[in-house]
Coordinates of C-alpha atoms in Angstrom, one line a residue:
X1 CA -55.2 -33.0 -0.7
X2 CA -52.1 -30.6 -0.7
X3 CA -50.4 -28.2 -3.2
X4 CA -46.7 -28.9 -3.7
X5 CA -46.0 -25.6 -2.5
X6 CA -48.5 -25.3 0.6
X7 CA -46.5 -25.7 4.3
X8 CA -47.3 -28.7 6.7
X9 CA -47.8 -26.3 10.1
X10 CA -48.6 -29.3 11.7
X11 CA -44.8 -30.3 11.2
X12 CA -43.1 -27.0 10.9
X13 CA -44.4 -25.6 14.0
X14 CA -43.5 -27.8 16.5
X15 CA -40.1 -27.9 14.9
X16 CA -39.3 -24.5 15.4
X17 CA -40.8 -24.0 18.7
X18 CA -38.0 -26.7 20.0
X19 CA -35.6 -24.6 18.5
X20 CA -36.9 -21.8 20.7
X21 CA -36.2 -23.6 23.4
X22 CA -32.3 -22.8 24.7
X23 CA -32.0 -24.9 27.4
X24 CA -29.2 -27.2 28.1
X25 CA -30.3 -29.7 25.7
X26 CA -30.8 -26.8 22.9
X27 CA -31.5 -28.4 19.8
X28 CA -29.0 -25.5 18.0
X29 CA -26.6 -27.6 20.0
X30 CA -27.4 -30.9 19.2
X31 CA -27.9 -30.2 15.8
X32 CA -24.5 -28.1 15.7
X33 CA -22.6 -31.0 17.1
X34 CA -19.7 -28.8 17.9
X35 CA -19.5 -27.3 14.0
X36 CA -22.4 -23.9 14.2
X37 CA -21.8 -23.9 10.4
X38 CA -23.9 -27.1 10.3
X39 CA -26.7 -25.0 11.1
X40 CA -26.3 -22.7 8.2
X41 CA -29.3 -24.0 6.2
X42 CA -31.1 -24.5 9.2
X43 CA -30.8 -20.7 9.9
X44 CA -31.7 -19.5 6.1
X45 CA -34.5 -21.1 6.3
X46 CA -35.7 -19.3 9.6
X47 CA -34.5 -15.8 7.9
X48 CA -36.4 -17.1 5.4
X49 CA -39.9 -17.8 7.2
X50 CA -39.2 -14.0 9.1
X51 CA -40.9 -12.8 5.8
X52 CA -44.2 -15.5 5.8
X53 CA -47.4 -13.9 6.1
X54 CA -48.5 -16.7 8.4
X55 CA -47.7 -14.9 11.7
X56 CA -47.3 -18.0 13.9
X57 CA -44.6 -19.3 11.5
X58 CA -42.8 -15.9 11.7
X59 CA -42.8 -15.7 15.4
X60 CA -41.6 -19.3 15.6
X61 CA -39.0 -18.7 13.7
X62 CA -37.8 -15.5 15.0
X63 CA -38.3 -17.0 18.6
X64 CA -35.6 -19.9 17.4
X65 CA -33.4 -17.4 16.0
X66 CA -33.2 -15.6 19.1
X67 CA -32.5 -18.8 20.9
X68 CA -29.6 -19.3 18.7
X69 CA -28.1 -15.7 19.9
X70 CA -28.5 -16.3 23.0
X71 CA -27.2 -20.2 22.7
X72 CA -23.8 -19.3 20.2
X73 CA -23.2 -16.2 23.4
X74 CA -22.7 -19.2 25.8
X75 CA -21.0 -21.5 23.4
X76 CA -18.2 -18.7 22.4
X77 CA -16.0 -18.6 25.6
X78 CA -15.4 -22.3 24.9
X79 CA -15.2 -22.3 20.9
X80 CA -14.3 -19.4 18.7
X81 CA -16.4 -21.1 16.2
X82 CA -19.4 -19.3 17.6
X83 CA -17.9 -16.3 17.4
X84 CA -17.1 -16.8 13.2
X85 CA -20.8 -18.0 12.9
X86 CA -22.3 -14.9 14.5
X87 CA -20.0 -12.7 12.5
X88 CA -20.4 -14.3 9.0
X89 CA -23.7 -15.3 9.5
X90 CA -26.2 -14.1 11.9
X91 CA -25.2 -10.6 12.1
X92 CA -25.1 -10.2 8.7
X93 CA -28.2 -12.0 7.4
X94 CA -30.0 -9.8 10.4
X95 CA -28.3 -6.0 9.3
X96 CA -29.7 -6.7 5.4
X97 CA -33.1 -7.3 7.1
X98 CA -33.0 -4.0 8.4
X99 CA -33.8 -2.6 4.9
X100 CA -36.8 -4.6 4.8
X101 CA -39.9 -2.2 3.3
X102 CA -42.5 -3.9 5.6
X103 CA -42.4 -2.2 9.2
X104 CA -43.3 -5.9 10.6
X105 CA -40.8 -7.9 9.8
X106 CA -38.1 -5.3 10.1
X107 CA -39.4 -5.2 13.7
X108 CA -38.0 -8.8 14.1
X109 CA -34.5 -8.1 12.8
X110 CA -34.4 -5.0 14.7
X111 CA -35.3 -6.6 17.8
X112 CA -32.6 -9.2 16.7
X113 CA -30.1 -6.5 16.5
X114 CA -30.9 -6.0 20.1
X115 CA -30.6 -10.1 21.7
X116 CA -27.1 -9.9 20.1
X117 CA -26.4 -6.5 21.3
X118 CA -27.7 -7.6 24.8
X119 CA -26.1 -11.5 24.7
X120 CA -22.4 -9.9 23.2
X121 CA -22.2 -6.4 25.5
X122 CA -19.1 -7.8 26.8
X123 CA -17.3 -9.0 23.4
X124 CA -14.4 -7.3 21.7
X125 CA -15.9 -7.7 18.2
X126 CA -17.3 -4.4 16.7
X127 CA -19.3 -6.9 14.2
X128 CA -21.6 -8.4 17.2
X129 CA -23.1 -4.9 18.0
X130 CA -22.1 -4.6 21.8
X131 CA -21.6 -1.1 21.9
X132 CA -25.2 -0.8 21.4
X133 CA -26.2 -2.5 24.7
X134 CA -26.2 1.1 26.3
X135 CA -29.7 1.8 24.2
X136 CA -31.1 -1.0 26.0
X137 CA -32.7 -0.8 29.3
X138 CA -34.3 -4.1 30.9
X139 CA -35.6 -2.8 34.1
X140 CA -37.6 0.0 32.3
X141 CA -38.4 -0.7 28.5
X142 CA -40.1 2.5 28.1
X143 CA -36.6 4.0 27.8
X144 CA -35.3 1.1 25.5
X145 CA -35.0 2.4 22.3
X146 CA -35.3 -1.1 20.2
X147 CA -38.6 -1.6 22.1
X148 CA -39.7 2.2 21.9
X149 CA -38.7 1.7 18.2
X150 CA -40.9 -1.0 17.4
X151 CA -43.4 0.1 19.4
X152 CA -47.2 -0.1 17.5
X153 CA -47.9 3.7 18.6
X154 CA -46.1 5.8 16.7
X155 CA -45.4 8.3 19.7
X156 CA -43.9 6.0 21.2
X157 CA -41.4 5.4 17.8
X158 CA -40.9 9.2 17.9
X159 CA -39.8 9.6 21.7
X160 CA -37.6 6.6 20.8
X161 CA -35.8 8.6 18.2
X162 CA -36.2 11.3 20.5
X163 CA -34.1 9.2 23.3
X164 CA -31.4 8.3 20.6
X165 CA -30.5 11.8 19.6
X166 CA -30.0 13.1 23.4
X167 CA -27.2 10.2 23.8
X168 CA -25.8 10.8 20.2
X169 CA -25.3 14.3 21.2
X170 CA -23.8 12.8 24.9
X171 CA -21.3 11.0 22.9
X172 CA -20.8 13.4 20.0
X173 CA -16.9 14.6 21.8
X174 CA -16.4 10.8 22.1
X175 CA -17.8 9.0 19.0
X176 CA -16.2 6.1 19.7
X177 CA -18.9 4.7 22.0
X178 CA -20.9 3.7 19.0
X179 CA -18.8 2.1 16.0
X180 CA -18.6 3.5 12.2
X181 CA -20.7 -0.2 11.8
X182 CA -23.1 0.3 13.7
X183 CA -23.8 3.6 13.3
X184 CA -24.0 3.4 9.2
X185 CA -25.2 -0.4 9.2
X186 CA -28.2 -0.5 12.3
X187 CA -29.1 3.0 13.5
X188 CA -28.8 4.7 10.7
X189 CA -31.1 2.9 8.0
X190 CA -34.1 2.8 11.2
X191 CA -33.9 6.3 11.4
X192 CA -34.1 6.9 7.6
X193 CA -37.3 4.8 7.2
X194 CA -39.5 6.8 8.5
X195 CA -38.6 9.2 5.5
X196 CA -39.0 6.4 2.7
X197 CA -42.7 5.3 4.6
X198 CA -44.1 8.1 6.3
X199 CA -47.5 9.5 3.6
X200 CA -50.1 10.9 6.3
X201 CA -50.4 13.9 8.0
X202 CA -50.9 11.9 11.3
X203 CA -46.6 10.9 10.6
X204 CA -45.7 13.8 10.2
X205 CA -44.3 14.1 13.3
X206 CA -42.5 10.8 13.3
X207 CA -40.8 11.2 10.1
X208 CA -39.6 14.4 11.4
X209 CA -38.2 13.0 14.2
X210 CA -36.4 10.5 12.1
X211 CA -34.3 13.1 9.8
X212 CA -33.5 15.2 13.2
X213 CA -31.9 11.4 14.1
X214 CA -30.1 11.1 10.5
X215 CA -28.6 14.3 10.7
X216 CA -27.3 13.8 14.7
X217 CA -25.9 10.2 13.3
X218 CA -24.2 12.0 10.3
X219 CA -22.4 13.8 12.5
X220 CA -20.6 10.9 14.0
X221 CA -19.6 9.1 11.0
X222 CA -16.7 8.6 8.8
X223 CA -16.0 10.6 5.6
X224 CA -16.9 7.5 3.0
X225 CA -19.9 6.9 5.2
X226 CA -21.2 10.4 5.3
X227 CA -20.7 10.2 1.4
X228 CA -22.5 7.3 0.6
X229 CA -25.3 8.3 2.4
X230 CA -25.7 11.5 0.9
X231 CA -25.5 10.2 -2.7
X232 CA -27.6 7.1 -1.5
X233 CA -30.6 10.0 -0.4
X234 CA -29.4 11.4 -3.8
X235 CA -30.5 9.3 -5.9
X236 CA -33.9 7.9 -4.5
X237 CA -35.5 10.7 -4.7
X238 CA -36.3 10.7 -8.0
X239 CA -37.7 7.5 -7.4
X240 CA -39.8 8.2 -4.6
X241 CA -41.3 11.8 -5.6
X242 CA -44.0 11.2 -3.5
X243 CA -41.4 11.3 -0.6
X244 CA -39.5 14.6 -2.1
X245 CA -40.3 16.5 1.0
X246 CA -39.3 14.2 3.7
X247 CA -36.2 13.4 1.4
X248 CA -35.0 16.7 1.0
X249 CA -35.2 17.1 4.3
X250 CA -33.0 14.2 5.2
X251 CA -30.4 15.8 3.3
X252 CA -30.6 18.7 4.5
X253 CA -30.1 17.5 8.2
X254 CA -26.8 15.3 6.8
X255 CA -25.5 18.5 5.4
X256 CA -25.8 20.7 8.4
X257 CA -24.5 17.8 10.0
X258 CA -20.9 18.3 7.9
X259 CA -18.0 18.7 10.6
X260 CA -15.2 17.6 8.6
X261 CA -12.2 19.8 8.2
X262 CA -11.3 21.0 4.9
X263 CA -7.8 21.8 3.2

């Protein structure tokens, strides 16, 4: 009575929601059996279900990936194994889902970006995006910018961006409280969305609040960066005419955001 290709929920679901589950007996653990890199197909195929239109199978599978941050966090101050598999893995898989065209399944890799960001404050490694914990507030999430970003009403996505710039500017004598990485690889291609999607009057504002962002996180990066992004804006636009405007502008902001000293 099935297709080939049609998903058994009944079996899936259940699946994932144990690996949502991160207690002591975590099935990432079990299954891991001391090696994380056993779970590596495990894992692609929860990146993979992210991007299923069947909502219940994406939540349940970001809610196991989630676990998994917040499982390999505990299991790295005993093996460095974790740490490897968060690096080569995880935090790569979840920075390419950032360029994700659909607005709700980016949301769950940006709100990925902020469980390891939150579970790996304390690390060393510029590649688990712990210098970002300071955008994160648990006691009031109406100042945390991954929520605010997300957030279904887009003033709430604009004050977000809003929030960003003030402590971009903060740190703008000190730009090393937010790594090169993280600046070109997680906050920088959420703020350029908004230029790419933004087609009604009724974004206007939000787009525009997005290219003030790009051009205050210009200013903080490093010469190759601050290139590539310019020729990246470059050449789309010819590809998105319908987003000349918004484009433009982005470029604009990156330019005026030059502060590099010439010879």
């Amino acid at each position: 009575s099935k297709r080939v290709d049609e998903l058994d929920f009944e079996t899936i679901i259940p699946e994932l929601n144990d690996l949502g589950d991160d207690d002591t007996s975590c099935a990432w653990q079990v299954l891991a059996a001391g090696r994380p890199i056993n779970l590596a197909p495990l894992v692609s195929i929860c990146f993979h279900y992210l991007h299923n239109e069947d909502g219940v199978l994406a939540r349940a599978s970001f809610s196991g990936l989630k676990a998994l941050i917040r499982v390999s966090s505990r299991e790295a101050s005993e093996n460095d194994l974790w740490i490897k598999f968060m690096e080569s893995l995880i935090v790569p898989a979840t920075r390419s889902g950032l360029q994700a065209r659909s607005a709700p399944i980016r949301r769950y890799y940006i709100l990925m970006i902020r469980e390891t960001s939150k579970c790996f404050s304390g690390h060393e490694s510029l590649n688990l995006c712990g210098d970002l914990h300071g955008l994160i507030d648990e006691d009031n999430p109406d100042v945390d910018f991954f929520i605010g970003v997300t957030h279904v009403q887009i003033h709430r996505r604009a004050r977000a961006f809003q929030r960003l710039r003030k402590t971009l500017t903060g740190v703008e004598a000190k730009s090393s409280t937010f790594s090169s990485q993280s600046l070109s690889s997680i906050l920088l291609p959420i703020a350029l969305h908004p230029a790419y999607e933004c087609k009604t009057k009724a974004e206007e504002s939000f787009a525009l609040e997005g290219i003030a962002t790009v051009g205050a996180i210009s200013r903080l990066l490093p010469w190759n960066k601050y290139h590539n992004t310019i020729w990246s804006i470059l050449s789309s636009i010819d590809r998105h005419p319908e987003q000349e405007r918004y484009l433009i502008g982005a470029l604009c902001a990156i330019i005026d955001a030059f502060n590099f000293d010439l010879v």
